[in-house]
CSV table of C-alpha atoms in Angstrom, one decimal:
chain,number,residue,atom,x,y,z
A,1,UNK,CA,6.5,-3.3,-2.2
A,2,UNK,CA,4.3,-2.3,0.3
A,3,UNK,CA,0.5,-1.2,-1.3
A,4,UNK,CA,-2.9,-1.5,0.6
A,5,UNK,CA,-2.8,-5.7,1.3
A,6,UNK,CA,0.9,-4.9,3.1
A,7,UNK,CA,-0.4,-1.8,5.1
A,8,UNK,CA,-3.9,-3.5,6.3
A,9,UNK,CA,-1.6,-6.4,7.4
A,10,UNK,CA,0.8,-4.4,9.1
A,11,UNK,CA,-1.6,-2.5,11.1
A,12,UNK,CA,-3.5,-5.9,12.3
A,13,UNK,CA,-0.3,-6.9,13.5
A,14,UNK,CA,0.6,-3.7,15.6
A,15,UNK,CA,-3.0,-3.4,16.8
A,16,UNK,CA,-2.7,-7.2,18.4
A,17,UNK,CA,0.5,-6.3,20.0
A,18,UNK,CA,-0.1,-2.8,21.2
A,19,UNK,CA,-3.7,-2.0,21.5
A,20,UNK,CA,-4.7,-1.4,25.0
A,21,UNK,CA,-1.0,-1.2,26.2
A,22,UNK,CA,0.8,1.8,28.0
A,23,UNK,CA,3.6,2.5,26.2
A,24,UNK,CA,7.0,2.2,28.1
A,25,UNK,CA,9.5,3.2,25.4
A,26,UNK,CA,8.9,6.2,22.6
A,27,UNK,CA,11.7,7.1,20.5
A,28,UNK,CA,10.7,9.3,17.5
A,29,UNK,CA,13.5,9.8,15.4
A,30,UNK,CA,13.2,12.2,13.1
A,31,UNK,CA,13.6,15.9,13.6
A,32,UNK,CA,10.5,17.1,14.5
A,33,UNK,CA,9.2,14.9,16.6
A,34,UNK,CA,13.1,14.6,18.6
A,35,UNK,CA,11.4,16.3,21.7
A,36,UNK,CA,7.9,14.3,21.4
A,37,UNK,CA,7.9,11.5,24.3
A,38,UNK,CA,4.7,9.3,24.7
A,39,UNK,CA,6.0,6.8,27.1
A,40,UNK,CA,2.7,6.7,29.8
A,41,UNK,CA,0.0,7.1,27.2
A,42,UNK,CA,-1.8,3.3,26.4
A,43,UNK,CA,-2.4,2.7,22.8
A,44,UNK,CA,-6.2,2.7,21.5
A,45,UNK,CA,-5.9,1.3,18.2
A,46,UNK,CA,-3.8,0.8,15.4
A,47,UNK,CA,-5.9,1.6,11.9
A,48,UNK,CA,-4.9,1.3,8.1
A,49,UNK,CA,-6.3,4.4,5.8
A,50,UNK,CA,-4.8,3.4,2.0
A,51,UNK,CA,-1.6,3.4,2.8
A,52,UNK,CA,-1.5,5.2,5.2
A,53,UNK,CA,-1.0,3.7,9.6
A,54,UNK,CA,-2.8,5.7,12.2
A,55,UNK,CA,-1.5,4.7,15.5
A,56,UNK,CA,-4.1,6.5,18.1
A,57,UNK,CA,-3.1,6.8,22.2
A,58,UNK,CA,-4.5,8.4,24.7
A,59,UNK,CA,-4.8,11.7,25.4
A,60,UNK,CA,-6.2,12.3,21.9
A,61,UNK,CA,-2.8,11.7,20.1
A,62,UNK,CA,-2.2,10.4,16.9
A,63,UNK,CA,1.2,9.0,14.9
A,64,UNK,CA,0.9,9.2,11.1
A,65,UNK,CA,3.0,6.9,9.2
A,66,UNK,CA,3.8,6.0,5.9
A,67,UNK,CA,5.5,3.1,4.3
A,68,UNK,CA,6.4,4.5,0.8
A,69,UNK,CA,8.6,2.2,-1.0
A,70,UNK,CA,10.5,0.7,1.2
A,71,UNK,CA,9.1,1.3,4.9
A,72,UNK,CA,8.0,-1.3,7.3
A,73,UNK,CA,7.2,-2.2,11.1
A,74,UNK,CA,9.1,-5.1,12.6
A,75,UNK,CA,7.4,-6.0,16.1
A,76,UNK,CA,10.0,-7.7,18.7
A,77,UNK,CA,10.3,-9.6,22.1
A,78,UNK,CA,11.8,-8.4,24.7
A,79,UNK,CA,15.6,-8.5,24.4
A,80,UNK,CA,15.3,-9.9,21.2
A,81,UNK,CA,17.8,-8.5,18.0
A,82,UNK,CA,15.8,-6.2,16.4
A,83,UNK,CA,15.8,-7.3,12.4
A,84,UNK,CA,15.0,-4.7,9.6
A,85,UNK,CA,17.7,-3.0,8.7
A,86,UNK,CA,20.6,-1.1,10.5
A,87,UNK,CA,20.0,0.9,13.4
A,88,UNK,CA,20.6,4.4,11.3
A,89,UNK,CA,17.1,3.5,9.2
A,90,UNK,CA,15.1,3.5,12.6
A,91,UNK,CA,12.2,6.3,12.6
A,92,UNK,CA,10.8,5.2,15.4
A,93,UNK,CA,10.3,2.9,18.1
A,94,UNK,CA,6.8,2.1,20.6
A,95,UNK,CA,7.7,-0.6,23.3
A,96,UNK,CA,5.0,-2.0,25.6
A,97,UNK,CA,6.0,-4.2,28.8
A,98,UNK,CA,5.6,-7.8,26.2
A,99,UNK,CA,6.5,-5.8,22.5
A,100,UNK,CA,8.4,-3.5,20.5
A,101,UNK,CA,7.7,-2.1,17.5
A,102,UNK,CA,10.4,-0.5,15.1
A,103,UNK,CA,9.6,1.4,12.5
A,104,UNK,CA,12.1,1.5,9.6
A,105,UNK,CA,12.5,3.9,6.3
A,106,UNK,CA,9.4,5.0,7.2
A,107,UNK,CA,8.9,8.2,4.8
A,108,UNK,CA,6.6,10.0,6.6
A,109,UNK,CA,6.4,9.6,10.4
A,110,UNK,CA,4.3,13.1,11.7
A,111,UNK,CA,2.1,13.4,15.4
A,112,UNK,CA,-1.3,15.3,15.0
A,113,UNK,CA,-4.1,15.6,17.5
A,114,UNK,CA,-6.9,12.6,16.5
A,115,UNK,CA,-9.1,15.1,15.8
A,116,UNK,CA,-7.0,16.9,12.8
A,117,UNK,CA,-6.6,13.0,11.0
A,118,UNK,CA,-8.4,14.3,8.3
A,119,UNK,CA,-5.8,16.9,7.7
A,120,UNK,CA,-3.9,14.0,6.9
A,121,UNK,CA,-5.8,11.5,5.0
A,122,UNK,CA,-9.4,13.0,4.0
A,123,UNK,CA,-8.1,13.9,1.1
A,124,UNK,CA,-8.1,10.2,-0.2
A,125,UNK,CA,-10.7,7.8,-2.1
A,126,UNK,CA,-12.7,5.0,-1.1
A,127,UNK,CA,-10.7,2.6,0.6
A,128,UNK,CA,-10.2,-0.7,-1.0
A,129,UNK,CA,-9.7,-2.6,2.6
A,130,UNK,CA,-11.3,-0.2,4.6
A,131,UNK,CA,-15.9,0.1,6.3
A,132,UNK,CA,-15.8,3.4,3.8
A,133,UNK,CA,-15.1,1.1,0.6
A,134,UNK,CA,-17.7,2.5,-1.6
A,135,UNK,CA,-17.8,1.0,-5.5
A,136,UNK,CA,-19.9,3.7,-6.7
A,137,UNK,CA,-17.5,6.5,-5.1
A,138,UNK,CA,-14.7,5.2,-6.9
A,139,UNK,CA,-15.8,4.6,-10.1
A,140,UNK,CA,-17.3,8.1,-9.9
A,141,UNK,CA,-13.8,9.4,-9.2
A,142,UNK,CA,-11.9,7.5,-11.2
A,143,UNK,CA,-14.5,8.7,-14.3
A,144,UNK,CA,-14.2,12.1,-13.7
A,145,UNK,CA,-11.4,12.9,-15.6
A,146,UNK,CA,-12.2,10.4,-19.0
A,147,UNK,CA,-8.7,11.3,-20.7
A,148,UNK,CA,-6.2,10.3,-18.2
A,149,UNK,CA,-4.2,7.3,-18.7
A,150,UNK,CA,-5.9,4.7,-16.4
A,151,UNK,CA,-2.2,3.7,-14.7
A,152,UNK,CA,-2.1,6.8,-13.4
A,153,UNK,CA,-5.8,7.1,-12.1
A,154,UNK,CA,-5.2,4.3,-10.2
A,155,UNK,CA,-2.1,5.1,-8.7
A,156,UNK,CA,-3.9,8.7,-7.5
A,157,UNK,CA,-5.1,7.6,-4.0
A,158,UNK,CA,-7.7,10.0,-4.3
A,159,UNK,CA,-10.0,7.8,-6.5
A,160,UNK,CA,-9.3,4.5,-4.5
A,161,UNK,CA,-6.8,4.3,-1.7
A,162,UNK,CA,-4.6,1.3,-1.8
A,163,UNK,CA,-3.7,0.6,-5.2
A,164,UNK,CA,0.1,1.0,-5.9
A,165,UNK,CA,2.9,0.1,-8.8
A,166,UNK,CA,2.0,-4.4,-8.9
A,167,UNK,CA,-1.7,-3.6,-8.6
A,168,UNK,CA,-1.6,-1.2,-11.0
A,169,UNK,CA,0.4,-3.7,-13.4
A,170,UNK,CA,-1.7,-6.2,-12.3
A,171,UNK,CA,-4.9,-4.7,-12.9
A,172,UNK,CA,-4.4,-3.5,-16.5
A,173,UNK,CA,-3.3,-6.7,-17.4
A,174,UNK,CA,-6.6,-8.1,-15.9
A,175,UNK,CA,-9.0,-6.3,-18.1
A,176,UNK,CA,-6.4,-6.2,-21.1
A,177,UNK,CA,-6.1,-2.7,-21.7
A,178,UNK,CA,-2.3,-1.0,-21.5
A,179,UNK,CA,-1.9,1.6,-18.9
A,180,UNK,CA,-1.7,4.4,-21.0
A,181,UNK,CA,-5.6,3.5,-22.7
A,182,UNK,CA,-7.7,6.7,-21.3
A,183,UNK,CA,-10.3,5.9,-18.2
A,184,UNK,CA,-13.2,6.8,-20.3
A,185,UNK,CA,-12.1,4.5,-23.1
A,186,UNK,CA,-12.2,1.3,-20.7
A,187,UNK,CA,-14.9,-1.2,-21.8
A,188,UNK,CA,-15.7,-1.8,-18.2
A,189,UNK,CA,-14.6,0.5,-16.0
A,190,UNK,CA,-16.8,-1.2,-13.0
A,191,UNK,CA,-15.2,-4.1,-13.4
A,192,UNK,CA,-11.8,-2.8,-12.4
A,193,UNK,CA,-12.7,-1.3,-9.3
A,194,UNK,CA,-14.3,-4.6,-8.2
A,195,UNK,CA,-11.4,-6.3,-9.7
A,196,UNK,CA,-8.6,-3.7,-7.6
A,197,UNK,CA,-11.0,-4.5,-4.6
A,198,UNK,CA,-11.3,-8.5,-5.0
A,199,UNK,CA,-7.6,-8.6,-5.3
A,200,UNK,CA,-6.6,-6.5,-2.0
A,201,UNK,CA,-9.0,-8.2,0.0
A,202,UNK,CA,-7.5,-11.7,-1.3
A,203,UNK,CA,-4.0,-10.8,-0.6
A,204,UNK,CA,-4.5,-8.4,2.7
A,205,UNK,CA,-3.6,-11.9,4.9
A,206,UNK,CA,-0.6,-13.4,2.4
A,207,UNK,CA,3.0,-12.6,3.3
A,208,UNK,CA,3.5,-13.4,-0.6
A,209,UNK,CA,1.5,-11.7,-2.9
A,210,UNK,CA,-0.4,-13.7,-5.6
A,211,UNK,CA,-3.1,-12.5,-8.2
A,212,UNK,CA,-2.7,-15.8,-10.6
A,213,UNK,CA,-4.0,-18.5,-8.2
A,214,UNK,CA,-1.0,-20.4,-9.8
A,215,UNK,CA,0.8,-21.2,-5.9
A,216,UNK,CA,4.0,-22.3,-7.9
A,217,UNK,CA,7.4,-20.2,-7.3
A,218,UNK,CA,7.5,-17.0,-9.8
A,219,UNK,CA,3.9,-17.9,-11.2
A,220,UNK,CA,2.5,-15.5,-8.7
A,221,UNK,CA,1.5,-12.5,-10.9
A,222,UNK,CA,0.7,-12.2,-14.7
A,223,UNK,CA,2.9,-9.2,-15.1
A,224,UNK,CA,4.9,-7.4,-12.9
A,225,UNK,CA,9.1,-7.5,-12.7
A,226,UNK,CA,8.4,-10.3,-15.8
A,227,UNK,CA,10.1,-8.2,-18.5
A,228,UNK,CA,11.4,-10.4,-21.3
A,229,UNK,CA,9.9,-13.5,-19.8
A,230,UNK,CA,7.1,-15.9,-21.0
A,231,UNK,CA,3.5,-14.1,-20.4
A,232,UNK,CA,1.7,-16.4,-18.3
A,233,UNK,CA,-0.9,-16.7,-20.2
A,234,UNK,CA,0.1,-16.5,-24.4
A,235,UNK,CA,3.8,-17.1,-23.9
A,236,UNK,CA,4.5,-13.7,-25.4
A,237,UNK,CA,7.9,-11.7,-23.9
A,238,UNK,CA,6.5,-9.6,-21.2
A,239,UNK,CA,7.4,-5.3,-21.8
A,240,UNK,CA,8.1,-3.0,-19.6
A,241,UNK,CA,8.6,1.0,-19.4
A,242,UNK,CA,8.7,4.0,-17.1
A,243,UNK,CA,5.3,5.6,-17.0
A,244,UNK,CA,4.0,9.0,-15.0
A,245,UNK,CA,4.2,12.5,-14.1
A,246,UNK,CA,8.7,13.2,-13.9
A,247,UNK,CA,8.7,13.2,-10.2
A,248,UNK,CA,6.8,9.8,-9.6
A,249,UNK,CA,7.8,7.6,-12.7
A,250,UNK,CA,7.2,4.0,-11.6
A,251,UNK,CA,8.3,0.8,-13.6
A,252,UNK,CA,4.8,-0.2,-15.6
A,253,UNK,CA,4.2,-3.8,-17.0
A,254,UNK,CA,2.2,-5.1,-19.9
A,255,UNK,CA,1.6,-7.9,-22.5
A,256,UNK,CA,1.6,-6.6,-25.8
A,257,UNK,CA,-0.2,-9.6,-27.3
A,258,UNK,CA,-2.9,-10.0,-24.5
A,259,UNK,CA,-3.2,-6.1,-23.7
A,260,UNK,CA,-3.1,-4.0,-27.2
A,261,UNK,CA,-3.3,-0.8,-27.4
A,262,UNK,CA,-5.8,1.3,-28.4
């Protein structure tokens, strides 16, 4: 599931093959953007914001994507079989002269002038891989409303941009509290914000996701997609239920032994 770690990585990967290249193929397949064309222009950079990729070219042009759930960038060889999924899930394709990069699922693909970015993405916190990561900031943000549950101030990428449904899990399980225990009755709110930082930055180079330290296979998280299994660390049967707002209920996991609730 792509979250902050999966986002940072992708964008290091498509800024080594495509910053400071013109771009020889664009194909921009969704509606909207049918009639945009930026084959000529030479790619600046490629940056992560949360979750969000900023892919800046030239002329003061920039393509906003998002990975949602089940987006991702696959970067190719010339003539080589383009892998990610069928050719109907392609949203868009940038080929230099030596790479190609293929976006797929991408749920959110938009073109707005560099200058207008923030249009886009000032709206969100502090983020957790990014210069702007400020502690202070997010625990100020995440604090100012005491009485939501604190799974679904994390998940609000306006308090700290990057944390998403494992993290979230994760994190909880962490500093034992449930996800539904209210920010502001956290015994350490600080320490979760360092923790949610501590983790992305550990994981932001791993192709498999760990937050144990425990290398061996399906030892790699504490919590989450372990419903009914062992807890990892007191042996008792991992829970699980849906948890949000209607419109964005995500799969939430918890110990009940090692996390009770308030």
């Amino acid at each position: 599931m792509p979250e902050g770690d999966t986002v940072w990585r992708t964008a290091h990967e498509l800024h080594g093959a495509l910053a400071g290249a013109l771009l020889t193929r664009s194909d921009l397949r969704v509606p909207k953007l049918a009639t945009k064309d930026l084959t000529g222009r030479r790619v600046l950079d490629v940056t992560p914001r949360g979750k969000h990729l900023l892919t800046r070219v030239e002329g003061g042009l920039t393509l906003h994507s998002h990975l949602g759930m089940e987006g991702a960038w696959r970067l190719h060889a010339p003539g080589e079989r383009w892998r990610g999924g069928p050719a109907y899930q392609v949203r868009a394709v940038l080929g230099t002269a030596d790479r190609t990069a293929v976006g797929y699922r991408l749920p959110l693909l938009d073109l707005l002038r560099t200058s207008d970015e923030h249009h886009a993405v000032g709206h969100l916190g502090p983020d957790l891989l990014g210069p702007d990561w400020d502690p202070d900031e997010a625990l100020r943000r995440l604090l100012a409303d005491p009485a939501r549950p604190v799974g679904e101030a994390l998940l609000d990428q306006r308090n700290l941009a990057g944390v998403g449904n494992v993290y979230r899990s994760e994190l909880c399980f962490l500093v034992r509290v449930v996800p539904w225990t209210p920010v502001g009755e956290l015994p350490s709110p600080e320490r979760l914000v360092a923790l949610a930082q501590r983790l992305l930055e550990a994981n932001r180079t791993r192709t498999a996701r760990n937050t144990t330290g425990d290398r061996r296979r399906g030892n790699s998280l504490w919590v989450y997609g372990r419903r009914h299994r062992p807890c990892l660390r007191c042996g008792t049967p991992v829970r699980s239920a849906e948890s949000g707002p209607a419109a964005e209920r995500r799969v939430v996991y918890w110990c009940p032994r090692c996390q009770p609730a308030p």
